CSV table of C-alpha atoms in Angstrom, one decimal:
chain,number,residue,atom,x,y,z
A,1,MET,CA,-97.9,-59.8,-74.2
A,2,ASP,CA,-100.9,-58.9,-76.9
A,3,THR,CA,-103.4,-61.6,-77.2
A,4,ILE,CA,-102.3,-62.4,-81.5
A,5,LEU,CA,-99.0,-63.1,-80.1
A,6,GLN,CA,-99.9,-65.0,-76.7
A,7,TYR,CA,-101.9,-67.5,-78.4
A,8,ALA,CA,-98.0,-68.0,-81.7
A,9,GLU,CA,-96.4,-68.7,-78.7
A,10,PHE,CA,-98.5,-71.1,-77.1
A,11,ILE,CA,-98.3,-72.8,-79.8
A,12,ALA,CA,-94.7,-72.7,-80.9
A,13,GLN,CA,-94.1,-74.0,-76.9
A,14,ASN,CA,-96.8,-76.2,-76.6
A,15,LEU,CA,-97.7,-78.2,-79.5
A,16,PRO,CA,-96.6,-81.8,-79.8
A,17,GLU,CA,-95.4,-81.9,-83.5
A,18,TRP,CA,-93.4,-79.3,-82.4
A,19,ASN,CA,-92.2,-80.2,-79.3
A,20,HIS,CA,-92.0,-83.4,-78.3
A,21,GLN,CA,-88.0,-85.1,-77.3
A,22,LYS,CA,-86.7,-85.3,-80.5
A,23,ALA,CA,-88.4,-81.6,-82.1
A,24,LYS,CA,-85.5,-80.0,-81.0
A,25,ASP,CA,-83.0,-82.0,-82.8
A,26,ASP,CA,-85.3,-81.5,-86.3
A,27,SER,CA,-84.1,-77.8,-87.9
A,28,GLU,CA,-87.2,-78.0,-90.4
A,29,ILE,CA,-89.5,-77.9,-87.0
A,30,SER,CA,-87.0,-74.8,-86.0
A,31,LEU,CA,-87.9,-73.7,-88.9
A,32,GLN,CA,-91.3,-73.7,-89.3
A,33,LYS,CA,-92.0,-72.9,-85.9
A,34,ARG,CA,-89.8,-69.9,-86.9
A,35,ARG,CA,-91.5,-68.8,-90.2
A,36,PHE,CA,-95.1,-69.2,-88.0
A,37,LEU,CA,-94.0,-66.8,-85.4
A,38,MET,CA,-92.7,-64.5,-87.7
A,39,ASN,CA,-96.3,-64.0,-90.0
A,40,VAL,CA,-98.0,-64.1,-87.1
A,41,ALA,CA,-95.9,-61.2,-86.4
A,42,LYS,CA,-97.6,-59.1,-89.7
A,43,ILE,CA,-100.7,-59.6,-88.6
A,44,ALA,CA,-101.7,-55.7,-88.2
A,45,ARG,CA,-102.9,-54.7,-84.8
A,46,SER,CA,-104.7,-52.2,-85.7
A,47,LEU,CA,-107.1,-54.4,-86.9
A,48,PRO,CA,-110.4,-55.0,-84.8
A,49,MET,CA,-109.6,-58.2,-82.8
A,50,SER,CA,-112.1,-60.0,-84.5
A,51,LYS,CA,-109.9,-60.0,-87.7
A,52,GLN,CA,-106.9,-60.0,-86.4
A,53,MET,CA,-108.3,-63.3,-84.6
A,54,GLU,CA,-109.2,-64.9,-88.3
A,55,ALA,CA,-105.8,-64.2,-89.8
A,56,LEU,CA,-104.5,-65.7,-87.1
A,57,GLY,CA,-106.8,-69.0,-87.4
A,58,ARG,CA,-105.7,-68.8,-91.4
A,59,LEU,CA,-102.0,-68.6,-90.8
A,60,ILE,CA,-102.6,-72.1,-88.4
A,61,SER,CA,-104.2,-73.6,-91.2
A,62,GLN,CA,-102.2,-72.9,-93.6
A,63,GLN,CA,-98.5,-73.6,-91.0
A,64,VAL,CA,-99.1,-74.8,-87.9
A,65,PRO,CA,-98.3,-79.3,-88.9
A,66,ASP,CA,-101.6,-80.5,-86.8
A,67,ASN,CA,-105.3,-81.3,-88.1
A,68,HIS,CA,-106.0,-81.8,-84.3
A,69,ILE,CA,-106.0,-77.9,-83.7
A,70,GLU,CA,-108.8,-75.1,-83.0
A,71,LEU,CA,-108.9,-72.1,-82.7
A,72,TYR,CA,-112.4,-70.1,-81.0
A,73,ASP,CA,-113.1,-66.5,-81.0
A,74,GLU,CA,-114.9,-65.3,-78.2
A,75,LYS,CA,-118.4,-65.9,-79.7
A,76,GLY,CA,-117.7,-69.6,-79.9
A,77,ARG,CA,-116.4,-69.3,-83.7
A,78,GLN,CA,-113.8,-71.8,-84.8
A,79,LEU,CA,-111.7,-70.2,-87.0
A,80,VAL,CA,-109.3,-72.5,-88.3
A,81,ALA,CA,-110.7,-73.5,-91.9
A,82,LYS,CA,-110.6,-78.1,-92.2
A,83,GLN,CA,-110.7,-79.3,-95.8
A,84,GLU,CA,-114.0,-81.5,-95.4
A,85,PRO,CA,-114.4,-84.2,-98.1
A,86,GLU,CA,-117.3,-83.6,-100.7
A,87,TYR,CA,-119.5,-86.2,-99.5
A,88,SER,CA,-121.2,-86.7,-96.5
A,89,HIS,CA,-119.5,-89.0,-93.6
A,90,LYS,CA,-122.2,-90.3,-93.5
A,91,ALA,CA,-123.2,-91.6,-96.9
A,92,TYR,CA,-121.4,-94.5,-97.0
A,93,ASN,CA,-120.4,-96.7,-94.0
A,94,LEU,CA,-123.1,-99.4,-94.2
A,95,ALA,CA,-124.1,-98.2,-90.1
A,96,TYR,CA,-126.6,-95.8,-91.9
A,97,LYS,CA,-129.0,-97.8,-94.0
A,98,SER,CA,-132.0,-98.3,-93.4
A,99,ASN,CA,-133.3,-102.7,-93.4
A,100,GLU,CA,-134.6,-102.5,-97.0
A,101,GLU,CA,-131.2,-101.4,-97.9
A,102,LEU,CA,-129.7,-103.8,-95.6
A,103,THR,CA,-131.5,-106.8,-97.2
A,104,GLU,CA,-131.3,-105.6,-101.1
A,105,LEU,CA,-127.2,-105.8,-99.9
A,106,LYS,CA,-127.9,-109.2,-99.3
A,107,LEU,CA,-126.8,-108.8,-95.1
A,108,GLU,CA,-128.1,-111.2,-93.1
A,109,ASN,CA,-128.7,-110.7,-88.7
A,110,ALA,CA,-128.0,-107.4,-88.8
A,111,GLN,CA,-127.7,-106.0,-85.1
A,112,HIS,CA,-127.9,-102.4,-85.1
A,113,PHE,CA,-125.7,-101.0,-81.2
A,114,LYS,CA,-126.5,-98.2,-79.2
A,115,ILE,CA,-123.7,-96.6,-78.4
A,116,GLN,CA,-125.0,-94.0,-76.6
A,117,ASN,CA,-127.6,-90.8,-77.0
A,118,GLY,CA,-127.0,-88.6,-80.2
A,119,GLN,CA,-124.3,-90.7,-81.1
A,120,ALA,CA,-124.1,-93.5,-84.5
A,121,GLN,CA,-125.3,-96.3,-84.6
A,122,TRP,CA,-123.0,-99.5,-84.6
A,123,MET,CA,-123.6,-102.8,-87.0
A,124,ILE,CA,-123.0,-106.1,-87.1
A,125,ALA,CA,-124.0,-108.8,-90.0
A,126,THR,CA,-122.6,-111.7,-91.9
A,127,GLN,CA,-122.3,-112.0,-95.7
A,128,ASN,CA,-122.7,-114.5,-97.6
A,129,ILE,CA,-120.4,-114.0,-100.6
A,130,ASN,CA,-119.5,-117.2,-103.1
A,131,GLY,CA,-119.6,-120.0,-100.7
A,132,GLU,CA,-117.9,-118.0,-97.4
A,133,ARG,CA,-119.5,-116.6,-94.2
A,134,VAL,CA,-118.6,-112.6,-94.3
A,135,GLY,CA,-118.4,-110.9,-90.8
A,136,ILE,CA,-119.8,-106.8,-91.2
A,137,VAL,CA,-118.7,-105.4,-89.3
A,138,ALA,CA,-119.7,-101.1,-89.5
A,139,ILE,CA,-118.6,-98.5,-87.4
A,140,PRO,CA,-120.0,-95.1,-88.3
A,141,SER,CA,-118.6,-93.1,-85.1
A,142,PHE,CA,-116.2,-93.5,-82.1
A,143,GLY,CA,-117.0,-90.3,-80.3
A,144,GLY,CA,-119.2,-89.2,-77.2
A,145,ASN,CA,-118.0,-89.7,-73.8
A,146,THR,CA,-117.1,-92.9,-72.9
A,147,ASN,CA,-117.7,-93.7,-69.2
A,148,LEU,CA,-121.6,-93.2,-70.8
A,149,GLN,CA,-121.1,-96.3,-73.2
A,150,LYS,CA,-118.5,-98.4,-71.4
A,151,GLU,CA,-121.2,-101.2,-70.8
A,152,ASN,CA,-122.6,-101.0,-74.3
A,153,ARG,CA,-120.0,-100.6,-75.9
A,154,GLN,CA,-118.9,-103.9,-73.7
A,155,LYS,CA,-122.4,-105.7,-75.0
A,156,PHE,CA,-121.1,-104.5,-78.1
A,157,VAL,CA,-117.4,-106.9,-78.3
A,158,GLU,CA,-119.2,-109.6,-77.1
A,159,ALA,CA,-122.2,-109.4,-79.3
A,160,PHE,CA,-119.2,-109.6,-82.0
A,161,PHE,CA,-117.5,-112.6,-80.6
A,162,ALA,CA,-120.2,-114.4,-80.2
A,163,GLU,CA,-121.6,-113.7,-83.4
A,164,LYS,CA,-118.0,-114.4,-85.4
A,165,GLU,CA,-118.3,-118.0,-84.0
A,166,LYS,CA,-122.4,-118.6,-84.5
A,167,GLN,CA,-122.0,-117.4,-88.4
A,168,ASN,CA,-118.7,-119.5,-88.7
A,169,TRP,CA,-117.1,-115.7,-89.9
A,170,GLN,CA,-114.6,-116.7,-92.6
A,171,ASN,CA,-113.5,-113.1,-93.2
A,172,ILE,CA,-114.1,-109.9,-91.8
A,173,ILE,CA,-114.9,-106.9,-92.9
A,174,PHE,CA,-114.9,-103.9,-90.9
A,175,ASP,CA,-116.4,-99.9,-92.0
A,176,PHE,CA,-114.9,-97.5,-90.7
A,177,ARG,CA,-115.8,-94.8,-93.4
A,178,GLY,CA,-116.8,-91.5,-92.4
A,179,ASN,CA,-115.8,-92.0,-88.9
A,180,GLN,CA,-114.5,-88.5,-87.5
A,181,GLY,CA,-112.5,-90.2,-84.5
A,182,GLY,CA,-113.4,-90.7,-80.8
A,183,ASP,CA,-112.2,-93.3,-78.7
A,184,SER,CA,-111.1,-96.5,-80.5
A,185,GLU,CA,-110.0,-98.6,-77.5
A,186,VAL,CA,-112.7,-101.4,-78.7
A,187,ILE,CA,-110.7,-101.5,-81.3
A,188,LYS,CA,-107.5,-103.1,-79.6
A,189,GLU,CA,-109.5,-105.2,-78.0
A,190,ILE,CA,-111.4,-107.1,-80.5
A,191,GLY,CA,-107.7,-106.9,-82.4
A,192,GLU,CA,-105.6,-108.2,-79.3
A,193,ARG,CA,-108.3,-111.0,-78.8
A,194,MET,CA,-108.3,-112.0,-82.4
A,195,GLY,CA,-104.6,-112.6,-83.4
A,196,GLU,CA,-103.2,-112.7,-79.6
A,197,LYS,CA,-100.5,-110.2,-80.2
A,198,GLU,CA,-100.5,-106.7,-78.3
A,199,LEU,CA,-101.3,-103.9,-81.2
A,200,SER,CA,-100.1,-100.5,-80.8
A,201,TYR,CA,-101.6,-97.4,-81.4
A,202,ALA,CA,-98.7,-96.0,-82.4
A,203,ASP,CA,-95.4,-96.2,-82.9
A,204,VAL,CA,-94.8,-93.2,-80.5
A,205,TYR,CA,-96.8,-91.9,-77.8
A,206,GLU,CA,-95.6,-89.5,-76.2
A,207,ALA,CA,-96.8,-87.0,-73.3
A,208,ILE,CA,-96.2,-83.0,-73.6
A,209,ASP,CA,-95.5,-81.0,-70.9
A,210,ILE,CA,-98.0,-78.3,-71.7
A,211,GLN,CA,-97.5,-74.8,-69.5
A,212,PRO,CA,-100.7,-73.2,-69.0
A,213,VAL,CA,-100.9,-69.4,-69.0
A,214,ASN,CA,-103.6,-69.2,-66.3
A,215,GLN,CA,-105.5,-70.4,-63.7
A,216,LYS,CA,-108.0,-72.0,-66.1
A,217,GLN,CA,-106.3,-73.8,-68.8
A,218,ALA,CA,-104.2,-75.2,-65.5
A,219,GLU,CA,-107.1,-76.7,-63.8
A,220,ILE,CA,-108.1,-78.2,-67.5
A,221,LEU,CA,-104.8,-79.7,-68.4
A,222,ASP,CA,-104.4,-81.5,-64.7
A,223,ALA,CA,-108.1,-83.2,-65.3
A,224,LYS,CA,-107.2,-84.0,-68.5
A,225,LYS,CA,-103.9,-86.2,-67.3
A,226,LYS,CA,-106.3,-88.1,-65.6
A,227,VAL,CA,-108.3,-89.4,-67.8
A,228,ALA,CA,-105.8,-89.4,-71.6
A,229,GLY,CA,-103.1,-91.6,-72.3
A,230,PRO,CA,-101.8,-94.0,-74.1
A,231,HIS,CA,-103.7,-97.3,-74.6
A,232,GLN,CA,-102.1,-99.3,-72.0
A,233,LEU,CA,-104.3,-102.2,-71.3
A,234,HIS,CA,-103.6,-105.9,-73.5
A,235,TYR,CA,-106.6,-107.9,-73.2
A,236,GLU,CA,-105.7,-111.7,-73.3
A,237,THR,CA,-107.4,-114.5,-75.6
A,238,LYS,CA,-109.2,-117.2,-75.4
A,239,SER,CA,-109.3,-119.9,-77.7
A,240,GLN,CA,-112.4,-119.4,-80.0
A,241,ASP,CA,-111.2,-115.9,-80.0
A,242,LYS,CA,-108.6,-115.9,-82.7
A,243,PHE,CA,-109.3,-115.3,-85.8
A,244,SER,CA,-107.1,-116.6,-89.2
A,245,GLY,CA,-108.9,-115.1,-91.7
A,246,ASP,CA,-108.9,-112.6,-94.0
A,247,ILE,CA,-109.7,-108.7,-92.1
A,248,TYR,CA,-110.1,-106.0,-95.0
A,249,ILE,CA,-110.8,-102.8,-93.5
A,250,LEU,CA,-112.7,-100.0,-95.5
A,251,GLN,CA,-111.0,-96.3,-94.7
A,252,ASP,CA,-111.8,-92.7,-96.9
A,253,LYS,CA,-111.1,-89.1,-96.6
A,254,TRP,CA,-113.5,-88.4,-93.3
A,255,CYS,CA,-111.1,-91.2,-91.7
A,256,ASP,CA,-109.1,-89.3,-88.4
A,257,SER,CA,-107.5,-88.9,-85.4
A,258,ALA,CA,-109.0,-92.7,-83.5
A,259,SER,CA,-110.4,-93.7,-86.7
A,260,GLU,CA,-107.7,-94.0,-88.0
A,261,GLY,CA,-105.9,-95.3,-84.6
A,262,ALA,CA,-108.5,-98.6,-85.5
A,263,ILE,CA,-106.5,-98.7,-88.8
A,264,PHE,CA,-103.5,-98.8,-87.9
A,265,MET,CA,-103.6,-101.4,-85.1
A,266,LEU,CA,-106.3,-103.6,-87.3
A,267,SER,CA,-103.8,-103.3,-90.2
A,268,GLN,CA,-101.1,-104.9,-87.4
A,269,LEU,CA,-103.3,-108.3,-87.7
A,270,PRO,CA,-101.6,-110.8,-90.6
A,271,HIS,CA,-104.1,-111.1,-93.4
A,272,SER,CA,-105.3,-107.4,-93.2
A,273,GLN,CA,-105.9,-104.9,-96.0
A,274,THR,CA,-107.2,-101.5,-96.1
A,275,ILE,CA,-109.8,-100.7,-99.1
A,276,GLY,CA,-111.1,-96.9,-100.0
A,277,GLU,CA,-109.1,-93.4,-100.3
A,278,LYS,CA,-106.3,-91.7,-97.6
A,279,THR,CA,-107.1,-91.0,-94.2
A,280,SER,CA,-107.7,-87.4,-93.7
A,281,GLY,CA,-104.0,-87.5,-91.5
A,282,CYS,CA,-105.1,-85.7,-87.6
A,283,PHE,CA,-103.2,-88.0,-84.9
A,284,ALA,CA,-99.5,-86.3,-84.6
A,285,GLY,CA,-102.1,-83.4,-81.4
A,286,SER,CA,-103.3,-86.8,-79.9
A,287,ALA,CA,-106.1,-86.4,-76.8
A,288,PRO,CA,-106.5,-82.5,-77.5
A,289,VAL,CA,-108.1,-80.4,-74.7
A,290,ARG,CA,-109.7,-77.2,-75.0
A,291,LEU,CA,-107.7,-74.2,-73.2
A,292,PRO,CA,-109.2,-70.8,-72.7
A,293,PHE,CA,-107.6,-67.3,-73.0
A,294,GLU,CA,-108.5,-63.8,-72.4
A,295,ASN,CA,-110.4,-63.5,-76.0
A,296,GLY,CA,-111.6,-66.9,-77.2
A,297,SER,CA,-109.6,-70.4,-76.5
A,298,LEU,CA,-107.9,-72.8,-78.0
A,299,LYS,CA,-108.0,-76.7,-79.0
A,300,ILE,CA,-104.7,-78.3,-78.8
A,301,GLY,CA,-103.4,-81.8,-78.3
A,302,THR,CA,-101.7,-83.2,-75.1
A,303,TYR,CA,-99.4,-86.7,-76.5
A,304,TYR,CA,-96.9,-87.0,-79.9
A,305,CYS,CA,-98.3,-89.3,-82.1
A,306,ALA,CA,-95.8,-90.8,-85.0
A,307,ARG,CA,-96.9,-93.7,-87.1
A,308,THR,CA,-95.1,-95.8,-90.1
A,309,LYS,CA,-96.3,-97.6,-92.7
A,310,ASN,CA,-94.1,-100.0,-94.6
A,311,SER,CA,-91.1,-97.9,-92.8
A,312,MET,CA,-92.1,-95.4,-93.9
A,313,PRO,CA,-93.2,-92.3,-91.4
A,314,ILE,CA,-97.1,-91.1,-92.4
A,315,LYS,CA,-97.1,-88.1,-91.6
A,316,GLU,CA,-99.5,-85.0,-90.4
A,317,LYS,CA,-102.4,-83.8,-93.2
A,318,ASP,CA,-100.6,-86.3,-96.0
A,319,GLY,CA,-102.7,-89.1,-94.6
A,320,MET,CA,-103.0,-93.1,-94.8
A,321,LEU,CA,-102.9,-94.5,-98.0
A,322,ALA,CA,-104.6,-97.4,-98.7
A,323,ASP,CA,-103.3,-101.1,-99.6
A,324,VAL,CA,-106.0,-100.6,-102.5
A,325,SER,CA,-106.7,-97.8,-103.5
A,326,VAL,CA,-110.8,-97.2,-105.1
A,327,SER,CA,-113.8,-94.5,-103.7
A,328,SER,CA,-115.0,-94.4,-101.2
A,329,ALA,CA,-118.6,-95.6,-102.3
A,330,ASP,CA,-116.9,-98.3,-104.3
A,331,ALA,CA,-115.1,-99.9,-101.2
A,332,MET,CA,-117.3,-101.9,-100.1
A,333,VAL,CA,-117.9,-103.5,-103.5
A,334,LYS,CA,-113.8,-104.1,-104.1
A,335,ALA,CA,-113.9,-105.6,-100.7
A,336,GLN,CA,-116.6,-108.3,-102.1
A,337,THR,CA,-114.7,-108.3,-105.1
A,338,LEU,CA,-111.2,-109.2,-103.7
A,339,ILE,CA,-112.9,-111.8,-101.5
A,340,GLU,CA,-114.8,-113.6,-104.7
A,341,VAL,CA,-111.8,-113.8,-106.3
A,342,ARG,CA,-109.4,-115.3,-103.7
A,343,VAL,CA,-112.2,-118.0,-103.3
A,344,ASP,CA,-112.1,-118.9,-106.6
A,345,ASN,CA,-108.7,-119.3,-107.2
A,346,LYS,CA,-108.3,-121.6,-104.1
A,347,ARG,CA,-111.0,-123.1,-105.2
A,348,ILE,CA,-108.7,-123.6,-109.0
A,349,GLN,CA,-105.9,-124.8,-107.0
A,350,ASN,CA,-108.1,-127.4,-105.2
A,351,SER,CA,-108.7,-129.3,-107.9
A,352,GLY,CA,-105.7,-128.8,-109.4
A,353,ILE,CA,-103.9,-130.7,-106.6
A,354,LEU,CA,-106.8,-132.8,-107.0
A,355,LYS,CA,-106.3,-133.7,-110.4
A,356,SER,CA,-102.9,-134.2,-110.1
A,357,LEU,CA,-104.1,-136.8,-106.4
A,358,LEU,CA,-106.2,-138.2,-109.3
A,359,ASP,CA,-103.1,-138.6,-111.5
A,360,LYS,CA,-101.2,-140.0,-110.0
A,361,GLU,CA,-103.5,-142.6,-108.5
A,362,ILE,CA,-104.3,-143.8,-112.2
């Protein structure tokens, strides 16, 4: 079998979006597979291998419904074009702001947490908005080796709950803008401890039995099975962990993979609201792994992930719409404004109730 066809058939037979339990009965999936394989067959085999691989990369980008998938040639070039937002992933997340900028924004008690060398720092701060104490939690990346991060991640979780209690947070803003994923288990723990309920990473999380074509692939897949899988832990709540205030979740076009999972989990809590732009839409082929072929390599998911919002399916490559749609640049200001308006409305309502009681007494 020639190299290009081997890649194409491997994708058709193992792509999570095309090979989960219900896929075989889905006529649209069958059509997508056939169209992809037919177009791959049209790639001229007289072309140099580098050009054939480039053509395959373009077809994957255009016709394979998976944003995790990547194709690499023998020189390590990534050939599946990714559409990136027009602004840097570091543009807006508060964790990238300097101490002077945080002071100008009137953020208090800002703490930064180095989770792992070479990874963006996480931040916890507090802000007074219209008389209410608001927790600010900025996580610009979930990336890196989680085994090396374990102790620092747990310190972050405990610092979160300590500040929530100490500062008497009445609202919390989670800033995930620019976060391209990694492992968001830390958000499952925070969310479950606050909400006294189990949070789902996805509505469906199904292992795909990837069939290797060489021994090296088999070894990599066996190793992946030992560490990959659904977020199965459930975190118990202590009385001081509980939170009944409003939660605002900032998202943008950079958010994909595990950051979309974090948004999905926090959205299951009562009084939560997402603010910003539509996310990337990169989640269906979860827990990806990079597998070597005779020429180059392929990154492909090992779990199928499906989600719904308001009873409507969230489609791969489409992304998750925000409850309140604004630009990434304006998302934080919008959250602050919503808090201000809610507090004002509450004061007006309370003053009306008080006036009514006083009138009755008179």
